[in-house]
Each structure stands twice: as C-alpha cells, then as structure tokens.
Short mmCIF file of C-alpha atoms in Angstrom, two decimals:
data_model
loop_
_atom_site.label_atom_id
_atom_site.label_comp_id
_atom_site.label_asym_id
_atom_site.label_seq_id
_atom_site.Cartn_x
_atom_site.Cartn_y
_atom_site.Cartn_z
CA MET X 1140 -0.79 21.83 27.57
CA PHE X 1141 0.69 24.96 26.10
CA LEU X 1142 0.80 25.62 21.83
CA LEU X 1143 4.19 27.13 19.91
CA LEU X 1144 4.23 28.71 16.94
CA LYS X 1145 7.30 27.57 15.05
CA VAL X 1146 8.22 31.31 12.65
CA PHE X 1147 10.73 30.58 10.05
CA GLY X 1148 10.39 33.78 7.47
CA ARG X 1149 7.11 33.36 5.07
CA LYS X 1150 7.01 29.05 6.81
CA ILE X 1151 5.16 28.23 10.59
CA SER X 1152 5.17 25.28 12.48
CA ILE X 1153 2.17 24.67 15.34
CA VAL X 1154 3.61 22.58 17.92
CA TYR X 1155 1.73 21.73 21.36
CA TYR X 1156 3.61 21.41 24.68
CA HIS X 1157 2.42 19.73 27.74
CA GLY X 1158 4.56 21.22 30.38
CA VAL X 1159 8.12 22.45 31.06
CA CYS X 1160 9.92 21.09 27.28
CA GLN X 1161 8.19 18.56 27.29
CA TYR X 1162 7.01 17.53 23.30
CA PRO X 1163 3.83 16.27 23.31
CA ASN X 1164 2.47 13.02 22.07
CA PRO X 1165 0.29 12.82 19.04
CA ARG X 1166 -2.01 9.76 20.57
CA THR X 1167 -3.04 11.11 23.83
CA VAL X 1168 -3.78 14.86 22.34
CA GLY X 1169 -6.87 15.32 23.41
CA ASP X 1170 -7.08 18.27 25.97
CA TYR X 1171 -7.93 20.96 23.46
CA SER X 1172 -10.13 22.57 20.88
CA LYS X 1173 -11.03 21.31 17.51
CA ASP X 1174 -13.17 24.74 16.93
CA LEU X 1175 -10.78 26.47 18.67
CA GLU X 1176 -7.89 24.60 16.86
CA THR X 1177 -9.69 25.73 13.07
CA SER X 1178 -10.32 29.47 13.86
CA LEU X 1179 -6.28 29.49 14.81
CA ILE X 1180 -5.47 27.91 11.66
CA VAL X 1181 -8.31 29.12 9.26
CA ASP X 1182 -7.30 32.96 10.71
CA PHE X 1183 -3.78 32.07 9.52
CA LEU X 1184 -3.92 31.42 6.37
CA SER X 1185 -6.61 34.78 6.18
CA ARG X 1186 -4.94 37.20 7.68
CA CYS X 1187 -0.88 35.94 6.87
CA THR X 1188 -0.84 36.84 3.19
CA ASN X 1189 2.31 36.65 2.29
CA LEU X 1190 2.80 32.39 4.05
CA GLU X 1191 4.68 29.54 2.02
CA LEU X 1192 3.50 27.05 4.43
CA LEU X 1193 1.33 26.04 7.16
CA GLU X 1194 2.79 23.33 9.20
CA LEU X 1195 0.28 21.36 11.22
CA PRO X 1196 0.84 18.91 14.23
CA GLU X 1197 1.15 15.64 13.59
CA HIS X 1198 -2.37 14.33 15.94
CA ILE X 1199 -4.37 17.05 12.94
CA VAL X 1200 -4.75 13.72 10.28
CA PHE X 1201 -5.90 14.83 6.55
CA GLY X 1202 -9.58 13.46 5.66
CA ASP X 1203 -11.85 15.05 8.72
CA VAL X 1204 -13.25 16.48 6.61
CA ASP X 1205 -15.77 18.45 9.53
CA ASN X 1206 -13.22 20.38 10.60
CA GLN X 1207 -10.85 20.89 7.46
CA LEU X 1208 -13.14 21.81 5.33
CA PRO X 1209 -12.57 25.78 6.63
CA MET X 1210 -9.13 25.31 6.74
CA ILE X 1211 -9.36 24.00 2.59
CA GLU X 1212 -11.31 27.05 1.78
CA ALA X 1213 -9.31 29.17 3.11
CA LEU X 1214 -6.01 27.47 1.93
CA ASN X 1215 -7.83 27.93 -1.55
CA ARG X 1216 -8.99 31.39 -1.03
CA HIS X 1217 -4.93 33.13 0.01
CA PRO X 1218 -3.24 35.20 -2.85
CA SER X 1219 -0.30 33.67 -2.68
CA ASP X 1220 0.62 30.54 -5.37
CA GLU X 1221 3.26 29.23 -3.09
CA ILE X 1222 1.39 28.89 -0.36
CA ARG X 1223 1.06 24.98 1.13
CA LEU X 1224 -0.25 23.61 4.00
CA GLU X 1225 1.22 20.35 5.32
CA PHE X 1226 -0.35 17.78 7.25
CA GLN X 1227 2.25 15.64 8.62
CA TYR X 1228 -0.29 11.98 8.19
CA MET X 1229 -3.67 11.06 5.89
CA LYS X 1230 -6.48 8.31 6.77
CA GLU X 1231 -9.67 7.75 4.58
CA ARG X 1232 -12.26 8.27 6.44
CA SER X 1233 -14.63 6.06 4.77
CA SER X 1234 -15.35 4.46 1.29
CA VAL X 1235 -16.82 7.12 -0.54
CA HIS X 1236 -15.64 10.21 -0.72
CA PRO X 1237 -17.60 12.78 1.24
CA ALA X 1238 -19.09 15.47 -1.08
CA GLY X 1239 -17.30 18.00 1.43
CA PHE X 1240 -14.30 17.43 -0.24
CA GLN X 1241 -15.43 16.98 -3.42
CA SER X 1242 -15.95 20.15 -5.41
CA MET X 1243 -12.48 21.60 -3.82
CA SER X 1244 -9.50 21.55 -5.08
CA LEU X 1245 -6.78 20.63 -3.24
CA SER X 1246 -3.44 21.48 -5.04
CA ARG X 1247 -2.30 23.61 -2.46
CA VAL X 1248 -2.40 20.65 0.34
CA VAL X 1249 0.57 18.58 1.32
CA CYS X 1250 0.58 14.78 3.13
CA CYS X 1251 4.63 14.42 4.30
CA SER X 1252 3.52 10.37 4.56
CA TRP X 1253 1.07 7.60 3.58
CA GLY X 1254 1.39 4.46 3.73
CA ASP X 1255 -1.17 2.43 3.52
CA GLU X 1256 -1.22 -0.53 1.44
CA CYS X 1257 -3.29 0.37 -1.52
CA PRO X 1258 -5.74 3.55 -2.36
CA GLY X 1259 -9.28 3.27 -1.17
CA GLU X 1260 -11.96 5.32 -3.45
CA GLU X 1261 -11.62 7.81 -1.40
CA MET X 1262 -7.68 8.61 -1.79
CA LYS X 1263 -8.53 7.91 -5.51
CA ALA X 1264 -10.91 11.04 -5.57
CA TRP X 1265 -8.16 13.47 -3.30
CA LEU X 1266 -5.72 11.85 -5.63
CA ALA X 1267 -7.62 13.77 -8.48
CA GLN X 1268 -8.17 16.86 -6.94
CA GLY X 1269 -4.75 17.28 -6.51
CA LEU X 1270 -3.55 16.45 -2.95
CA ASN X 1271 0.07 16.00 -2.81
CA ILE X 1272 2.18 12.78 -1.52
CA GLU X 1273 5.47 13.88 -1.05
CA LYS X 1274 6.33 9.93 0.58
CA ILE X 1275 4.99 6.94 -0.03
CA SER X 1276 5.76 4.47 3.11
CA ARG X 1277 5.31 0.49 1.69
CA TYR X 1278 6.26 -1.34 4.56
CA ASP X 1279 5.34 -4.83 4.37
CA TYR X 1280 2.74 -4.26 1.84
CA ASP X 1281 4.66 -4.97 -1.22
CA ALA X 1282 4.26 -9.12 -0.62
CA GLN X 1283 0.95 -8.90 -2.96
CA PRO X 1284 1.79 -9.47 -6.17
CA ASP X 1285 -1.37 -8.10 -7.11
CA ASP X 1286 -0.92 -4.85 -5.02
CA ASN X 1287 -1.77 -2.13 -7.48
CA TRP X 1288 -0.33 1.41 -5.35
CA MET X 1289 1.87 2.08 -8.53
CA ASP X 1290 -0.89 2.54 -11.14
CA HIS X 1291 -1.71 5.06 -9.79
CA THR X 1292 -0.14 9.13 -9.65
CA TYR X 1293 1.01 10.88 -6.46
CA SER X 1294 1.59 15.07 -6.91
CA GLY X 1295 4.18 15.72 -5.18
CA LEU X 1296 5.93 12.56 -5.07
CA THR X 1297 9.51 12.54 -3.78
CA SER X 1298 10.89 9.42 -2.06
CA ILE X 1299 9.31 6.02 -1.07
CA GLU X 1300 11.25 4.13 1.06
CA PHE X 1301 10.60 0.11 1.96
CA TRP X 1302 10.15 -0.68 -1.74
CA LYS X 1303 10.54 -4.50 -2.74
CA GLY X 1304 8.42 -4.54 -5.84
CA ASN X 1305 10.02 -7.76 -7.85
CA HIS X 1306 6.47 -8.64 -8.87
CA ARG X 1307 6.63 -5.49 -10.83
CA SER X 1308 7.94 -5.45 -14.61
CA LEU X 1309 11.06 -3.15 -16.25
CA GLN X 1310 8.15 -1.14 -18.17
CA SER X 1311 5.65 -0.48 -15.36
CA THR X 1312 8.82 0.75 -13.13
CA VAL X 1313 9.50 2.51 -15.85
CA ASP X 1314 6.26 4.39 -16.19
CA PHE X 1315 6.52 5.04 -12.23
CA LEU X 1316 8.54 6.88 -12.39
CA GLN X 1317 8.21 8.58 -15.79
CA ARG X 1318 4.61 10.43 -14.07
CA HIS X 1319 6.49 11.04 -11.54
CA PRO X 1320 9.13 13.79 -12.17
CA LEU X 1321 9.75 14.91 -8.57
CA LEU X 1322 11.03 11.34 -7.13
CA LYS X 1323 14.41 11.82 -6.75
CA ARG X 1324 15.13 8.49 -3.16
CA ILE X 1325 14.20 5.65 -3.50
CA GLU X 1326 14.69 2.75 -0.25
CA LEU X 1327 14.69 -0.59 -1.15
CA LYS X 1328 14.32 -3.14 1.19
CA PRO X 1329 16.91 -6.87 1.29
CA GLY X 1330 15.77 -9.21 -1.59
CA HIS X 1331 14.88 -6.55 -4.24
CA ILE X 1332 16.30 -7.69 -7.06
CA HIS X 1333 18.10 -4.76 -8.99
CA ASP X 1334 18.23 -6.65 -12.37
CA ASN X 1335 14.72 -5.80 -13.35
CA THR X 1336 15.12 -1.92 -12.92
CA PRO X 1337 15.81 1.18 -14.17
CA TRP X 1338 18.79 1.52 -11.80
CA GLY X 1339 19.80 -2.11 -12.33
CA PHE X 1340 19.96 -1.61 -15.45
CA ALA X 1341 22.24 1.27 -15.54
CA PHE X 1342 24.76 -0.37 -13.48
CA ALA X 1343 24.89 -3.42 -15.37
CA LYS X 1344 25.70 -0.68 -18.50
CA ARG X 1345 27.69 0.90 -16.39
CA MET X 1346 29.93 -1.65 -15.11
CA HIS X 1347 30.75 -3.72 -18.00
CA PRO X 1348 32.82 -5.47 -19.01
CA TYR X 1349 32.88 -6.67 -14.89
CA SER X 1350 29.98 -9.02 -13.71
CA CYS X 1351 28.33 -8.13 -10.23
CA LYS X 1352 26.04 -9.52 -8.07
CA ILE X 1353 24.06 -6.84 -5.92
CA PHE X 1354 22.56 -8.63 -3.49
CA HIS X 1355 22.76 -8.62 0.66
CA PRO X 1356 20.25 -10.75 2.98
CA ASP X 1357 20.32 -7.71 5.60
CA GLN X 1358 21.31 -4.26 3.89
CA PHE X 1359 18.75 -1.86 2.50
CA MET X 1360 19.58 -0.12 -0.61
CA VAL X 1361 18.74 2.95 -1.85
CA VAL X 1362 19.11 4.72 -5.55
CA VAL X 1363 19.02 8.48 -5.94
CA LYS X 1364 18.32 10.20 -9.48
CA VAL X 1365 21.22 12.95 -10.28
CA ASP X 1366 20.52 14.56 -12.97
CA ASN X 1367 18.30 12.67 -14.47
CA GLU X 1368 20.26 9.29 -14.21
CA TRP X 1369 19.53 6.40 -10.85
CA LEU X 1370 22.76 6.23 -8.72
CA TYR X 1371 23.34 4.18 -5.44
CA GLU X 1372 23.71 6.49 -2.39
CA LYS X 1373 23.66 2.27 -0.72
CA ILE X 1374 24.71 -0.27 -2.45
CA VAL X 1375 26.96 -3.60 -1.06
CA VAL X 1376 28.24 -5.43 -4.56
CA THR X 1377 30.28 -9.11 -4.76
CA PHE X 1378 32.19 -8.98 -8.67
CA GLN X 1379 31.99 -12.14 -10.07
CA ASP X 1380 34.66 -12.47 -11.80
CA ASP X 1381 37.38 -14.89 -11.54
CA ILE X 1382 40.75 -12.36 -11.50
CA PRO X 1383 44.25 -13.93 -12.30
CA HIS X 1384 46.56 -13.49 -9.55
CA GLY X 1385 48.25 -10.85 -8.47
CA GLY X 1386 45.59 -9.23 -10.55
CA VAL X 1387 45.71 -5.50 -8.55
CA GLY X 1388 44.73 -3.76 -11.95
CA ILE X 1389 41.71 -5.46 -12.58
CA VAL X 1390 40.51 -4.34 -9.18
CA GLU X 1391 41.00 -1.23 -9.68
CA ALA X 1392 39.67 -0.73 -12.83
CA MET X 1393 36.68 -2.96 -11.09
CA ILE X 1394 36.49 -0.08 -7.83
CA GLN X 1395 36.85 2.95 -10.47
CA LYS X 1396 33.61 2.20 -12.12
CA LEU X 1397 32.17 1.23 -9.13
CA GLY X 1398 33.03 4.64 -7.95
CA THR X 1399 30.80 6.16 -10.41
CA MET X 1400 27.92 4.30 -10.19
CA VAL X 1401 28.24 6.12 -6.28
CA SER X 1402 26.12 9.52 -5.69
CA GLN X 1403 28.29 11.97 -3.87
CA SER X 1404 26.20 11.88 -0.46
CA PRO X 1405 26.97 12.05 2.94
CA ASP X 1406 24.60 9.01 3.86
CA GLY X 1407 26.40 6.81 1.53
CA TRP X 1408 27.18 3.48 1.83
CA LEU X 1409 29.51 0.70 0.04
CA GLY X 1410 29.42 -2.78 -0.03
CA ILE X 1411 32.29 -4.47 -1.48
CA ASP X 1412 33.42 -8.14 -1.51
CA PHE X 1413 34.84 -10.63 -4.94
CA LEU X 1414 34.48 -13.88 -5.63
CA SER X 1415 37.90 -14.27 -6.57
CA PRO X 1416 40.32 -14.14 -3.46
CA VAL X 1417 41.94 -11.20 -4.46
CA GLY X 1418 42.45 -10.79 -0.17
CA GLU X 1419 45.86 -13.98 -0.97
CA TYR X 1420 47.88 -11.19 -2.75
CA MET X 1421 46.20 -7.27 -2.26
CA THR X 1422 48.54 -5.29 0.02
CA SER X 1423 47.33 -2.98 2.23
CA LYS X 1424 49.25 -0.65 0.34
CA ASP X 1425 47.35 -2.02 -2.86
CA LEU X 1426 43.96 -1.68 -1.05
CA ILE X 1427 44.05 2.20 0.58
CA GLY X 1428 46.04 3.25 -2.58
CA ILE X 1429 42.87 1.98 -4.76
CA LEU X 1430 40.29 3.15 -2.57
CA THR X 1431 41.91 6.48 -2.00
CA ARG X 1432 42.05 7.06 -5.60
CA ASN X 1433 38.98 5.80 -7.08
CA LEU X 1434 36.51 6.78 -4.40
CA SER X 1435 37.78 10.38 -2.59
CA ARG X 1436 35.39 12.14 -4.88
CA LEU X 1437 32.75 11.23 -2.68
CA GLY X 1438 33.36 13.42 0.01
CA VAL X 1439 32.35 10.54 3.05
CA VAL X 1440 31.82 7.47 2.66
CA GLU X 1441 31.30 4.09 4.55
CA ILE X 1442 32.85 0.99 3.02
CA CYS X 1443 32.02 -2.22 4.60
CA LEU X 1444 34.59 -4.64 2.59
CA GLY X 1445 34.12 -8.14 2.93
CA LYS X 1446 36.52 -11.76 3.54
CA PHE X 1447 39.42 -10.34 1.08
CA LEU X 1448 40.01 -7.31 4.09
CA ARG X 1449 40.80 -9.33 6.80
CA ASP X 1450 42.54 -12.60 4.30
CA ILE X 1451 45.12 -9.03 3.53
CA LEU X 1452 45.00 -7.92 7.06
CA THR X 1453 45.79 -11.21 8.51
CA ARG X 1454 49.09 -11.80 6.20
CA GLU X 1455 50.02 -8.90 6.95
CA CYS X 1456 49.75 -8.89 11.03
CA ALA X 1457 53.00 -9.17 11.48
CA GLN X 1458 54.65 -6.96 9.51
CA ILE X 1459 52.29 -4.53 11.52
CA LEU X 1460 52.23 -5.27 15.29
CA GLY X 1461 56.23 -6.12 14.42
CA PRO X 1462 58.30 -7.85 17.40
CA GLY X 1463 56.49 -7.35 21.22
CA SER X 1464 53.60 -5.50 19.62
CA ALA X 1465 55.46 -1.81 19.08
CA ILE X 1466 56.11 0.15 16.51
CA ASP X 1467 59.33 0.93 15.29
CA GLU X 1468 59.37 4.92 15.36
CA GLU X 1469 62.76 4.46 13.70
CA GLU X 1470 60.88 3.29 10.07
CA ASP X 1471 58.16 6.39 10.74
CA GLU X 1472 59.46 7.33 6.95
CA GLU X 1473 58.39 3.62 5.52
CA PHE X 1474 55.05 3.40 7.50
CA ILE X 1475 53.38 0.25 7.92
CA ALA X 1476 52.47 -2.41 5.93
CA GLY X 1477 53.62 -0.46 2.89
CA LEU X 1478 50.78 2.27 3.55
CA VAL X 1479 52.34 4.99 1.65
CA HIS X 1480 51.32 9.01 3.38
CA PHE X 1481 49.52 7.03 5.92
CA ARG X 1482 50.38 7.35 9.58
CA LEU X 1483 49.45 4.71 12.38
CA MET X 1484 47.64 6.93 14.78
CA SER X 1485 46.07 4.10 17.08
CA LEU X 1486 45.95 -0.29 17.57
CA ILE X 1487 43.42 -0.94 19.90
CA HIS X 1488 41.26 -4.57 20.37
CA CYS X 1489 44.50 -6.84 19.34
CA ARG X 1490 44.14 -10.77 20.62
CA ARG X 1491 44.91 -14.55 20.34
CA THR X 1492 43.31 -16.84 18.62
CA PRO X 1493 42.93 -20.85 20.04
CA LYS X 1494 46.09 -21.50 17.18
CA GLN X 1495 47.89 -17.97 18.99
CA LYS X 1496 48.31 -15.74 15.56
CA ILE X 1497 47.74 -12.54 16.47
CA THR X 1498 44.83 -10.31 15.05
CA PRO X 1499 44.27 -6.42 14.94
CA LYS X 1500 40.88 -5.70 15.18
CA SER X 1501 41.21 -2.07 13.90
CA LEU X 1502 43.91 0.49 13.18
CA SER X 1503 43.23 3.97 12.76
CA LEU X 1504 45.05 5.09 9.73
CA VAL X 1505 44.90 9.01 9.44
CA ASN X 1506 46.28 10.73 5.54
CA ASP X 1507 47.41 13.64 7.07
CA SER X 1508 46.77 15.58 3.57
CA GLU X 1509 43.20 13.61 2.41
CA ALA X 1510 41.53 11.37 5.23
CA THR X 1511 41.23 9.25 8.27
CA ILE X 1512 40.82 5.21 7.47
CA ASP X 1513 39.42 3.16 10.14
CA LEU X 1514 40.12 -0.01 10.18
CA ILE X 1515 38.58 -2.62 11.00
CA VAL X 1516 39.41 -6.41 11.32
CA ALA X 1517 35.96 -8.23 12.22
CA ASN X 1518 35.54 -11.51 13.94
CA ASP X 1519 34.22 -14.54 12.19
CA THR X 1520 30.81 -14.00 12.35
CA THR X 1521 30.31 -10.09 10.96
CA THR X 1522 31.61 -8.41 8.20
CA PRO X 1523 35.64 -5.56 7.98
CA HIS X 1524 34.52 -2.88 8.40
CA LEU X 1525 36.18 0.25 6.79
CA GLN X 1526 35.41 3.95 6.93
CA TYR X 1527 36.88 6.70 4.52
CA GLU X 1528 36.18 10.49 5.63
CA ARG X 1529 37.57 12.66 3.68
CA SER X 1530 39.00 16.20 5.77
CA PRO X 1531 37.66 19.55 4.65
#
C-alpha cells in the first residue's frame, strides 16, 4: 500500500492505494501506522500556511480522539480562517463526550455525511462546539414519530437525503429551514406528503387554480432552493381537474405553470399525467409544441409521461407508420403526424399486439434548431417516457 497526495491549488486530498491503480477498501485498511498518519496530517497543517482544505481518506472517521486531538490542535493554530479539515464520516464513540474535545473549537472541522438516527450526547457536544455537517442521510430512520433530529442545528448543512418527515408539522419544518440557510437540496422518499411542507404550499399557490397531486409510490423526488424559493428538481404530478374535451389550451396552461416550479438543473426529472382523458383528442403536434414552448427554458430535463402519451401515439399509429410501415420521403415537408419542425430520425422496436394492432415503441425525433426528442411508448406495465434535451 502506498499513499497518494492529490493537490488542487490550495486543496490537498490524501488517498491510499493498494497495488497498481487499485483504490483501497476503507474497511480493510489496516497496514498503516496511525501515529505516522497523524504526524503527516499535523505536518501538513503546520507547514502549509496557505492551505484551505485538507481532505482525509474514508477510513479516518471523525471521533477517534486519541489520534485526532493533535490534528484538531494543529488545525486551530492554522493562520488562515479559510482552512477546513474534511472527514468523510463520523462516529460517536461513547455516551459521554471525551474531555479531549470538550474545550476545543470544531468550527474548522467538516464531516461530509452523518446518518445516525438521532444525535447522542457526544454528537450534541460536537455540534455545540461548531462541528460542520454537509449532508444528513435519513435512510429508514424517519419511520419513528418521536424522531427529534430536526430539533438540532447542523452548521454547514447543504443537503438531506432519504427524508420522509410526514410526522413533522409545517412550523417545525419552517423553523429547521430557517436555522439552516445553506441547505439547498432535499431528497424526498416515496410516500412523502408534500401538502404540509413549504415547497408543497409554494407549488399549490403557483399552480392555482389547477389541482395537482404530487405522488409516486416508488419515485424519489427532490426539491432545491433557488433564490430563496424551493423548486422541484424531480417531481411526479397528476393533474386532477376535469378538462373539457378539446381543451388543449387548458393543458398548455397547466404545463406552463408547472414549468415555473421546476428548477433549471442538469438532473431535472418531470413526470406528468392527467386524470382527464386528454390523450383522446390531443395530437402529437400539440404535445411537442406544448413541451417545447413551455419547458425549453429548463435546458435539459427528462420527462416521463403517463398513459395519455400512448393514447396519442396509438391513435396516430397508422398515420406515423404509413403503408407497409414505410416513410414517404415526398411528404417530408409535412413531416409525420403533424410534428411540424421535427424530422423523423428512426423508428425501432415495432410490434404487433394480439389484435394485430401495430404499436410504435420508440421514436427519435429531432428539431434541427432546438432539441432532440425521444418518445418511448412503453408496454402495459411501464410508464411512457419522453426525454427532452436542448442542444448547446
């Protein structure tokens, strides 16, 4: 095993390697000297006066006072206010916090992730001493209604993942967000109830007068803070309103409002469906036009569409495929099924149902000036899927 230092300007990352080009398993790292390792880290902190970040390998878990006390002392002596010592993980070692950390500031210590059920006495002491926690992972812990982890303040918190939080009141959630101004991203577990949250209220207000249900039994959703407003990065919406037959304009108004509640993120994911049977009268031209006009500002967003997409393409199937499943090049000016400004690039995975109806399973459409559209009509057990990616 040997040690590699990755230097990025004023940032240093310590990495251990086993053999040639092999990263170590942090659970099996044992053939090293803790004393030598501690001396090396202390030496970096003492000599590199312009250093801003020293990133430690995963096997060095914050909480081992015997070896980390000299590190924290050297860290607090460092002349730069920007210096941070970054641990990947942390672990409480005892029910009573060690005297070694009791009188020391931990405001320059950063732990990338914390995932215990609730802070113990040791953790509470560290938080009071200024320990920074970047990410909190809830996993299965939010099932208990007496969970009180949100009653504490976590300096430096930027993201939460696997959060459900249905037992929390609106006010307790608001109070938590106000105590954590750096919090920018929250991943919400399937089953999260959005109605009783700041982002749920903001969504309902922005979508008025339309009624929406935000829910998917298996899909994680994500909210992000943009200019002090919580928007959705990943969301599944079903419009509940009874839309009159032929109400394409109403559908567009709904999508237009929805687009204002989705963040401009390369990881954007948007699921859309309607209780009303809009697929019985909407055309593919209507659909592509609505998505292009109202969602193009998002840049890159993956869109999963409900049953209405397959209703549209099934109805237009014969027109799309034409005689003998061939495309008439002479009709290129009119394009396919009214998809004005879009050129059919490929048609794959066609199949016949038991009733001999031809169903296209995948269409790739290209708008030469704006975007690439992939329409995938899924089988009876999966969700139709459309991906919109704007060209640079």
